[in-house]
Short mmCIF file of C-alpha atoms in Angstrom, two decimals:
data_model
loop_
_atom_site.label_atom_id
_atom_site.label_comp_id
_atom_site.label_asym_id
_atom_site.label_seq_id
_atom_site.Cartn_x
_atom_site.Cartn_y
_atom_site.Cartn_z
CA MET X 183 -97.68 -189.05 -57.87
CA ALA X 184 -95.50 -186.74 -60.00
CA HIS X 185 -91.77 -187.35 -60.32
CA VAL X 186 -88.87 -185.37 -61.69
CA GLY X 187 -87.42 -186.89 -64.83
CA LYS X 188 -86.41 -190.55 -64.87
CA GLN X 189 -86.62 -192.06 -61.39
CA PRO X 190 -83.75 -194.44 -60.53
CA ASP X 191 -83.72 -196.38 -57.29
CA PHE X 192 -83.00 -193.89 -54.50
CA LEU X 193 -80.48 -195.76 -52.35
CA ASP X 194 -78.78 -197.50 -55.30
CA SER X 195 -78.26 -194.15 -57.03
CA LEU X 196 -76.78 -192.52 -53.95
CA ASN X 197 -74.62 -195.49 -53.09
CA HIS X 198 -72.73 -195.33 -56.38
CA ASN X 199 -70.48 -192.28 -56.56
CA GLN X 200 -68.20 -193.25 -59.40
CA PRO X 201 -65.36 -191.01 -60.59
CA GLY X 202 -66.31 -189.01 -63.63
CA ASN X 203 -70.00 -189.20 -62.77
CA CYS X 204 -70.26 -185.99 -60.74
CA GLN X 205 -73.79 -184.96 -59.90
CA THR X 206 -74.97 -181.38 -59.70
CA ARG X 207 -76.78 -180.13 -56.60
CA GLN X 208 -79.99 -180.21 -58.67
CA GLU X 209 -79.48 -183.88 -59.52
CA LYS X 210 -78.63 -184.82 -55.97
CA PHE X 211 -81.71 -183.07 -54.67
CA ASP X 212 -83.87 -184.78 -57.32
CA LEU X 213 -82.77 -188.17 -56.03
CA TYR X 214 -83.26 -187.13 -52.44
CA PHE X 215 -86.74 -185.73 -53.12
CA GLN X 216 -87.86 -188.77 -55.09
CA GLY X 217 -86.76 -191.09 -52.30
CA GLU X 218 -88.46 -189.05 -49.58
CA SER X 219 -91.73 -188.53 -51.46
CA SER X 220 -91.95 -192.20 -52.42
CA HIS X 221 -91.35 -193.23 -48.82
CA LEU X 222 -94.07 -190.87 -47.58
CA GLY X 223 -96.49 -192.22 -50.18
CA GLU X 224 -95.85 -195.74 -48.93
CA GLU X 225 -96.41 -194.66 -45.33
CA ILE X 226 -99.74 -193.06 -46.25
CA SER X 227 -100.87 -196.27 -47.96
CA ARG X 228 -100.07 -198.24 -44.80
CA LEU X 229 -101.94 -196.00 -42.32
CA GLU X 230 -104.95 -198.31 -42.34
CA GLU X 231 -102.76 -201.10 -40.94
CA PHE X 232 -102.28 -199.24 -37.64
CA SER X 233 -104.78 -199.79 -34.84
CA PRO X 234 -106.91 -196.78 -33.86
CA VAL X 235 -106.71 -197.99 -30.23
CA GLY X 236 -104.21 -196.37 -27.89
CA GLY X 237 -103.22 -193.61 -30.29
CA GLU X 238 -101.17 -195.91 -32.54
CA ARG X 239 -102.81 -194.74 -35.76
CA GLN X 240 -102.66 -191.07 -34.73
CA ASP X 241 -98.94 -191.44 -34.03
CA ALA X 242 -98.48 -192.85 -37.54
CA ILE X 243 -100.45 -189.92 -39.00
CA ASP X 244 -98.31 -187.46 -37.03
CA HIS X 245 -95.23 -189.20 -38.39
CA VAL X 246 -96.41 -188.66 -41.96
CA LEU X 247 -97.32 -185.04 -41.25
CA GLY X 248 -93.86 -184.41 -39.84
CA GLY X 249 -92.31 -185.96 -42.94
CA ILE X 250 -94.35 -183.77 -45.29
CA THR X 251 -93.40 -180.72 -43.23
CA ASN X 252 -89.71 -181.54 -43.46
CA LEU X 253 -89.90 -182.23 -47.19
CA SER X 254 -91.70 -178.91 -47.77
CA ASN X 255 -88.96 -177.11 -45.86
CA GLU X 256 -86.28 -178.89 -47.87
CA VAL X 257 -87.90 -177.78 -51.14
CA ALA X 258 -87.93 -174.19 -49.92
CA ASP X 259 -84.24 -174.44 -48.95
CA ALA X 260 -83.36 -175.87 -52.37
CA LYS X 261 -85.00 -173.04 -54.29
CA LEU X 262 -81.66 -171.29 -54.81
CA TYR X 263 -80.21 -174.10 -56.91
CA THR X 264 -83.25 -175.82 -58.43
CA SER X 265 -85.07 -174.63 -61.54
CA PRO X 266 -88.58 -173.11 -61.47
CA TYR X 267 -89.84 -176.11 -63.45
CA ASN X 268 -88.48 -178.58 -60.89
CA GLN X 269 -89.85 -176.46 -58.05
CA ARG X 270 -93.32 -176.75 -59.59
CA ILE X 271 -92.95 -180.53 -59.83
CA TYR X 272 -91.81 -180.73 -56.21
CA LEU X 273 -94.75 -178.63 -55.02
CA GLN X 274 -97.22 -180.63 -57.09
CA THR X 275 -95.88 -183.82 -55.53
CA ILE X 276 -96.23 -182.39 -52.02
CA SER X 277 -99.76 -181.28 -52.86
CA THR X 278 -100.55 -184.82 -54.00
CA LEU X 279 -99.16 -186.21 -50.74
CA ASN X 280 -101.36 -183.79 -48.78
CA GLU X 281 -104.45 -184.79 -50.76
CA ASN X 282 -103.70 -188.52 -50.45
CA LEU X 283 -103.33 -188.10 -46.72
CA ARG X 284 -106.63 -186.25 -46.46
CA GLU X 285 -108.44 -188.91 -48.46
CA THR X 286 -106.88 -191.74 -46.48
CA MET X 287 -107.78 -190.13 -43.15
CA ALA X 288 -111.36 -189.54 -44.30
CA ARG X 289 -111.67 -193.19 -45.36
CA ILE X 290 -110.22 -194.83 -42.25
CA ALA X 291 -111.42 -192.46 -39.51
CA PRO X 292 -114.42 -193.66 -37.46
CA SER X 293 -117.25 -191.16 -37.83
CA SER X 294 -117.64 -190.85 -34.05
CA ARG X 295 -114.04 -189.79 -33.61
CA PHE X 296 -113.26 -187.56 -36.54
CA ARG X 297 -115.20 -184.85 -38.26
CA PHE X 298 -114.15 -183.35 -41.59
CA LYS X 299 -115.35 -179.98 -42.72
CA CYS X 300 -115.00 -178.29 -46.06
CA SER X 301 -112.41 -175.58 -46.21
CA ASN X 302 -112.09 -172.75 -48.69
CA LYS X 303 -108.37 -172.56 -48.10
CA THR X 304 -106.17 -173.60 -50.95
CA ASP X 305 -103.56 -176.26 -50.29
CA SER X 306 -100.79 -174.66 -48.25
CA ALA X 307 -98.15 -176.52 -50.21
CA LEU X 308 -98.84 -174.37 -53.27
CA SER X 309 -98.48 -170.75 -52.24
CA SER X 310 -98.86 -167.79 -54.52
CA GLU X 311 -95.10 -167.32 -54.47
CA ASN X 312 -94.38 -170.94 -55.36
CA THR X 313 -92.68 -171.45 -52.02
CA ALA X 314 -93.21 -174.69 -50.10
CA GLU X 315 -95.14 -174.07 -46.91
CA TRP X 316 -96.88 -176.34 -44.46
CA THR X 317 -99.36 -175.78 -41.67
CA PRO X 318 -99.50 -178.36 -38.83
CA ALA X 319 -102.50 -180.66 -38.98
CA SER X 320 -103.75 -179.44 -35.64
CA SER X 321 -104.45 -176.02 -37.19
CA ILE X 322 -106.20 -177.25 -40.34
CA PRO X 323 -109.93 -177.89 -39.77
CA ASP X 324 -110.23 -180.77 -42.21
CA LEU X 325 -107.23 -182.64 -40.80
CA ALA X 326 -107.67 -181.98 -37.10
CA PRO X 327 -109.02 -184.95 -35.09
CA ARG X 328 -112.03 -184.20 -32.88
CA GLU X 329 -113.32 -186.21 -29.98
CA GLU X 330 -116.85 -185.77 -28.70
CA ASP X 331 -118.24 -187.01 -25.39
CA ASP X 332 -120.76 -186.09 -22.72
CA LEU X 333 -118.18 -184.14 -20.72
CA GLY X 334 -117.93 -181.36 -23.24
CA GLU X 335 -114.69 -179.60 -24.06
CA LEU X 336 -112.13 -179.71 -21.25
CA PRO X 337 -109.84 -176.73 -20.64
CA LYS X 338 -106.38 -177.09 -22.16
CA VAL X 339 -103.41 -176.49 -19.90
CA SER X 340 -100.07 -175.79 -21.53
CA LYS X 341 -97.05 -176.46 -19.36
CA ASN X 342 -93.77 -174.67 -20.02
CA TYR X 343 -91.17 -177.36 -19.49
CA ASN X 344 -88.31 -175.05 -20.44
CA ASP X 345 -89.20 -172.75 -17.55
CA GLU X 346 -89.37 -175.76 -15.26
CA ILE X 347 -85.89 -176.84 -16.36
CA THR X 348 -84.49 -173.36 -15.79
CA ARG X 349 -85.99 -173.01 -12.30
CA SER X 350 -84.83 -176.43 -11.10
CA ASN X 351 -81.70 -176.68 -8.94
CA ASP X 352 -81.16 -180.38 -9.60
CA ALA X 353 -77.78 -181.39 -10.99
CA ILE X 354 -79.58 -183.41 -13.67
CA ARG X 355 -82.90 -181.99 -14.89
CA LYS X 356 -85.50 -184.63 -15.80
CA PRO X 357 -88.56 -182.95 -17.29
CA SER X 358 -91.39 -185.46 -17.69
CA PHE X 359 -93.07 -183.97 -20.80
CA SER X 360 -96.06 -186.05 -19.71
CA GLN X 361 -98.48 -183.25 -20.67
CA ALA X 362 -96.86 -182.50 -24.03
CA LYS X 363 -97.18 -183.92 -27.51
CA ASN X 364 -93.82 -182.69 -28.76
CA ILE X 365 -90.44 -182.32 -27.09
CA ASP X 366 -89.07 -178.79 -27.32
CA LEU X 367 -85.85 -177.91 -25.48
CA SER X 368 -84.58 -174.39 -26.07
CA ASN X 369 -82.47 -171.59 -24.63
CA HIS X 370 -80.39 -173.48 -22.08
CA HIS X 371 -76.79 -172.91 -21.01
CA ASN X 372 -74.50 -174.95 -18.76
CA ILE X 373 -77.14 -177.57 -17.90
CA HIS X 374 -77.56 -181.37 -17.90
CA ILE X 375 -80.92 -182.67 -19.17
CA LEU X 376 -81.90 -186.33 -19.08
CA LEU X 377 -85.36 -187.15 -20.43
CA PRO X 378 -87.13 -189.97 -18.53
CA SER X 379 -89.34 -192.65 -20.02
CA THR X 380 -92.45 -190.53 -19.33
CA ALA X 381 -91.46 -188.36 -22.30
CA SER X 382 -92.06 -191.24 -24.72
CA ARG X 383 -95.61 -190.00 -25.50
CA ALA X 384 -94.21 -186.65 -26.64
CA THR X 385 -91.95 -187.91 -29.42
CA SER X 386 -94.13 -186.88 -32.37
CA VAL X 387 -91.64 -184.11 -33.17
CA GLY X 388 -88.41 -183.22 -31.40
CA SER X 389 -86.68 -179.85 -31.30
CA VAL X 390 -83.45 -178.89 -29.49
CA THR X 391 -82.39 -175.30 -30.18
CA HIS X 392 -80.14 -172.59 -28.74
CA ILE X 393 -78.18 -174.83 -26.38
CA SER X 394 -74.63 -174.14 -25.18
CA GLU X 395 -72.11 -175.97 -22.98
CA SER X 396 -74.72 -178.53 -21.97
CA VAL X 397 -75.52 -182.23 -22.06
CA VAL X 398 -78.91 -183.34 -23.43
CA ASP X 399 -79.77 -187.05 -23.38
CA MET X 400 -83.02 -188.11 -25.09
CA SER X 401 -82.12 -191.76 -25.66
CA ILE X 402 -84.50 -193.28 -23.08
CA PRO X 403 -87.90 -192.05 -24.39
CA THR X 404 -86.91 -192.45 -28.06
CA SER X 405 -86.31 -196.18 -27.94
CA SER X 406 -87.15 -198.36 -30.93
CA GLU X 407 -90.86 -198.41 -29.98
CA THR X 408 -91.26 -194.62 -29.62
CA PRO X 409 -88.77 -192.82 -31.89
CA PHE X 410 -89.14 -189.21 -32.92
CA ALA X 411 -91.14 -188.81 -36.11
CA SER X 412 -88.71 -186.03 -37.03
CA LEU X 413 -86.03 -184.05 -35.23
CA VAL X 414 -84.51 -180.57 -35.48
CA LEU X 415 -81.20 -179.67 -33.82
CA SER X 416 -80.08 -176.09 -34.35
CA ASP X 417 -77.95 -173.29 -32.91
CA ILE X 418 -75.98 -175.53 -30.55
CA LYS X 419 -72.45 -174.82 -29.28
CA GLY X 420 -70.01 -176.79 -27.15
CA SER X 421 -72.58 -179.42 -26.17
CA LEU X 422 -73.19 -183.16 -26.13
CA ILE X 423 -76.55 -184.08 -27.67
CA ILE X 424 -77.68 -187.71 -27.45
CA ALA X 425 -80.69 -187.41 -29.71
CA GLY X 426 -81.80 -191.04 -29.63
CA GLN X 427 -83.76 -192.57 -32.50
CA VAL X 428 -85.63 -190.80 -35.30
CA ALA X 429 -88.00 -192.69 -37.60
CA GLY X 430 -87.86 -189.96 -40.25
CA ALA X 431 -85.35 -187.20 -40.90
CA ALA X 432 -82.96 -185.43 -38.53
CA HIS X 433 -82.18 -181.84 -39.56
CA ILE X 434 -79.03 -180.43 -37.96
CA SER X 435 -78.21 -176.75 -38.50
CA ARG X 436 -75.66 -174.31 -37.10
CA VAL X 437 -74.12 -176.73 -34.63
CA VAL X 438 -70.48 -176.02 -33.72
CA ASP X 439 -67.83 -177.58 -31.45
CA SER X 440 -70.23 -180.33 -30.35
CA ILE X 441 -70.87 -184.08 -30.27
CA ILE X 442 -74.10 -185.59 -31.60
CA VAL X 443 -75.39 -189.16 -31.24
CA VAL X 444 -78.36 -190.05 -33.41
CA ALA X 445 -80.02 -192.94 -35.26
CA SER X 446 -82.17 -191.79 -38.16
CA ARG X 447 -83.49 -192.78 -41.56
CA GLN X 448 -82.12 -189.55 -43.06
CA VAL X 449 -79.65 -186.97 -41.74
CA ARG X 450 -79.05 -183.52 -43.22
CA MET X 451 -76.52 -181.09 -41.78
CA HIS X 452 -76.41 -177.39 -42.69
CA GLU X 453 -73.79 -174.80 -41.73
CA CYS X 454 -72.15 -176.92 -39.03
CA ALA X 455 -68.48 -176.88 -38.01
CA ASN X 456 -66.21 -178.97 -35.80
CA VAL X 457 -68.84 -181.59 -35.03
CA LYS X 458 -68.30 -185.25 -34.18
CA ILE X 459 -71.40 -187.27 -35.02
CA TYR X 460 -71.90 -190.86 -33.87
CA LEU X 461 -74.42 -192.12 -36.37
CA ASN X 462 -76.69 -194.91 -37.47
CA CYS X 463 -78.35 -193.90 -40.74
CA THR X 464 -80.21 -196.09 -43.22
CA SER X 465 -79.51 -193.70 -46.10
CA ARG X 466 -76.50 -191.61 -47.03
CA PRO X 467 -76.01 -188.59 -44.74
CA ILE X 468 -76.04 -185.20 -46.45
CA ILE X 469 -73.98 -182.15 -45.48
CA GLU X 470 -74.19 -178.66 -46.93
CA GLY X 471 -72.14 -175.61 -46.00
CA CYS X 472 -70.27 -177.61 -43.34
CA LYS X 473 -66.62 -177.84 -42.26
CA ASN X 474 -64.66 -180.41 -40.26
CA ILE X 475 -67.47 -182.88 -39.66
CA GLN X 476 -66.23 -186.24 -38.32
CA PHE X 477 -68.39 -189.35 -38.58
CA SER X 478 -68.34 -192.47 -36.41
CA PRO X 479 -70.70 -195.44 -36.00
CA MET X 480 -73.20 -195.23 -33.17
CA PRO X 481 -72.01 -196.55 -29.77
CA GLN X 482 -73.19 -200.09 -29.12
CA CYS X 483 -75.02 -199.14 -25.93
CA TYR X 484 -77.48 -197.02 -27.94
CA MET X 485 -78.10 -199.52 -30.72
CA ASN X 486 -80.89 -201.53 -29.03
CA ALA X 487 -82.72 -203.23 -31.91
CA LEU X 488 -81.12 -201.13 -34.65
CA ASP X 489 -79.79 -202.97 -37.70
CA SER X 490 -76.11 -202.11 -38.06
CA THR X 491 -75.94 -203.80 -41.48
CA GLN X 492 -78.06 -200.97 -42.94
CA ASN X 493 -75.86 -198.23 -41.48
CA HIS X 494 -74.47 -195.78 -44.08
CA TRP X 495 -72.72 -193.61 -41.49
CA ASP X 496 -69.52 -193.40 -43.57
CA GLN X 497 -71.10 -192.75 -47.01
CA VAL X 498 -71.59 -188.99 -46.88
CA ASP X 499 -72.78 -186.73 -49.70
CA ASP X 500 -71.50 -183.14 -49.62
CA PHE X 501 -73.86 -180.97 -51.66
CA ASN X 502 -71.17 -178.27 -51.88
CA TRP X 503 -68.55 -180.63 -53.30
CA LEU X 504 -69.27 -181.77 -56.84
CA LYS X 505 -65.84 -183.17 -57.71
CA SER X 506 -65.11 -186.89 -57.77
CA GLU X 507 -62.38 -186.51 -55.16
CA HIS X 508 -63.23 -186.87 -51.48
CA SER X 509 -64.74 -183.75 -49.94
CA PRO X 510 -62.39 -181.87 -47.57
CA ASN X 511 -65.35 -180.91 -45.38
CA TRP X 512 -65.82 -184.29 -43.70
CA LYS X 513 -63.84 -187.33 -42.65
CA LEU X 514 -64.12 -190.47 -40.55
CA LEU X 515 -63.34 -190.07 -36.87
CA PRO X 516 -60.23 -192.23 -36.22
CA GLU X 517 -60.97 -195.23 -34.03
CA GLU X 518 -58.40 -194.18 -31.44
CA GLU X 519 -60.24 -190.86 -31.02
CA ARG X 520 -63.70 -192.34 -30.59
CA LEU X 521 -65.14 -192.37 -27.08
CA ASN X 522 -65.17 -195.88 -25.66
CA GLU X 523 -68.27 -197.63 -24.34
CA SER X 524 -67.45 -196.93 -20.68
CA VAL X 525 -67.68 -193.19 -21.34
CA TRP X 526 -71.18 -193.60 -22.74
CA THR X 527 -72.42 -196.05 -20.09
CA LYS X 528 -70.84 -194.44 -17.02
CA VAL X 529 -69.63 -190.89 -17.58
CA VAL X 530 -72.37 -189.51 -19.85
CA VAL X 531 -75.22 -190.73 -17.64
CA GLY X 532 -73.76 -188.75 -14.74
CA GLU X 533 -72.38 -191.39 -12.38
CA PRO X 534 -71.93 -190.31 -8.72
CA GLY X 535 -69.21 -187.73 -8.23
CA LEU X 536 -69.33 -186.44 -11.80
CA GLY X 537 -70.88 -183.09 -12.63
CA LEU X 538 -71.63 -181.39 -15.94
CA ILE X 539 -68.15 -179.90 -16.29
CA ASP X 540 -66.58 -183.34 -15.66
CA ILE X 541 -68.70 -184.87 -18.42
CA LEU X 542 -67.78 -182.14 -20.89
CA HIS X 543 -64.08 -182.58 -19.99
CA LYS X 544 -64.14 -186.36 -20.36
CA THR X 545 -65.88 -186.15 -23.73
CA GLY X 546 -63.36 -183.57 -25.00
CA LEU X 547 -65.76 -180.64 -25.11
CA LYS X 548 -63.95 -178.60 -22.44
#
């Protein structure tokens, strides 16, 4: 697998921010990319360890696909401040990851379950414009799993859970997502959504977008056994988002005047303002183009089996702040301003007598 320059240990390099050793955005992204690509390579090499029974191996494959997608998007976003040479190296690495994944899937897939066909398409990671792009596996013939049986092909029914949420008159909406593979919540205002355990089979990829003055709680289906492979939170205002657990990266963009609770291996925030984030993160969080972001450790009630000793919630890298002094764009949320456990265990879950407006008031969002 190709690497950019000399490859130091990812976490060690990011955990040492010594005065006088200011890194450029290019250097910071190099370290980030090397860590992510190495991690994905390790995950691909371990796919054979997962059982093909019960969808366990397919879930692991989807996890890797989501990681490659996110990394491709990150490379595209970094094009403004990375050199053409480094962009080529990044894209070559992504191409190698794609090819390794294809070869691994071809080797471990039972012939009765998967069929691979030759494709004349060039690898999507290397476009003619040198821009990182990715097509979901379900749309690529030589990556898409196929099942064959005597029943023939059954009709596919797509259920619109967002319409179901909008039409419901319940005080707390609980969409099952039992017929979905991914969780997509979008275009909701002044609403309380609580995902039940039935949504745990739809945690391949999570997306919460265009939400305002609402409460969204996804902590139940994303427990330690069924975390999101990756998560996108974007265009959110005045809301409380309990995102739950993410095995890969959480990408948070254009979120303002809100509270986020998330446990993730990697967190990146873009163009956010006035956000309080309760976090468990096994690598250093990254912010870019953000203002007034306040960080706090994750509430104990959401920790479950998470390892708090590997939590780097307070070791933030600001890609727009290259000086050795502390960035003015983020700070630690003072302990006296953090919501106590009773708010999370009683108020946020919607105890009797409390409506959406009460929850937003008691969490300081109204």
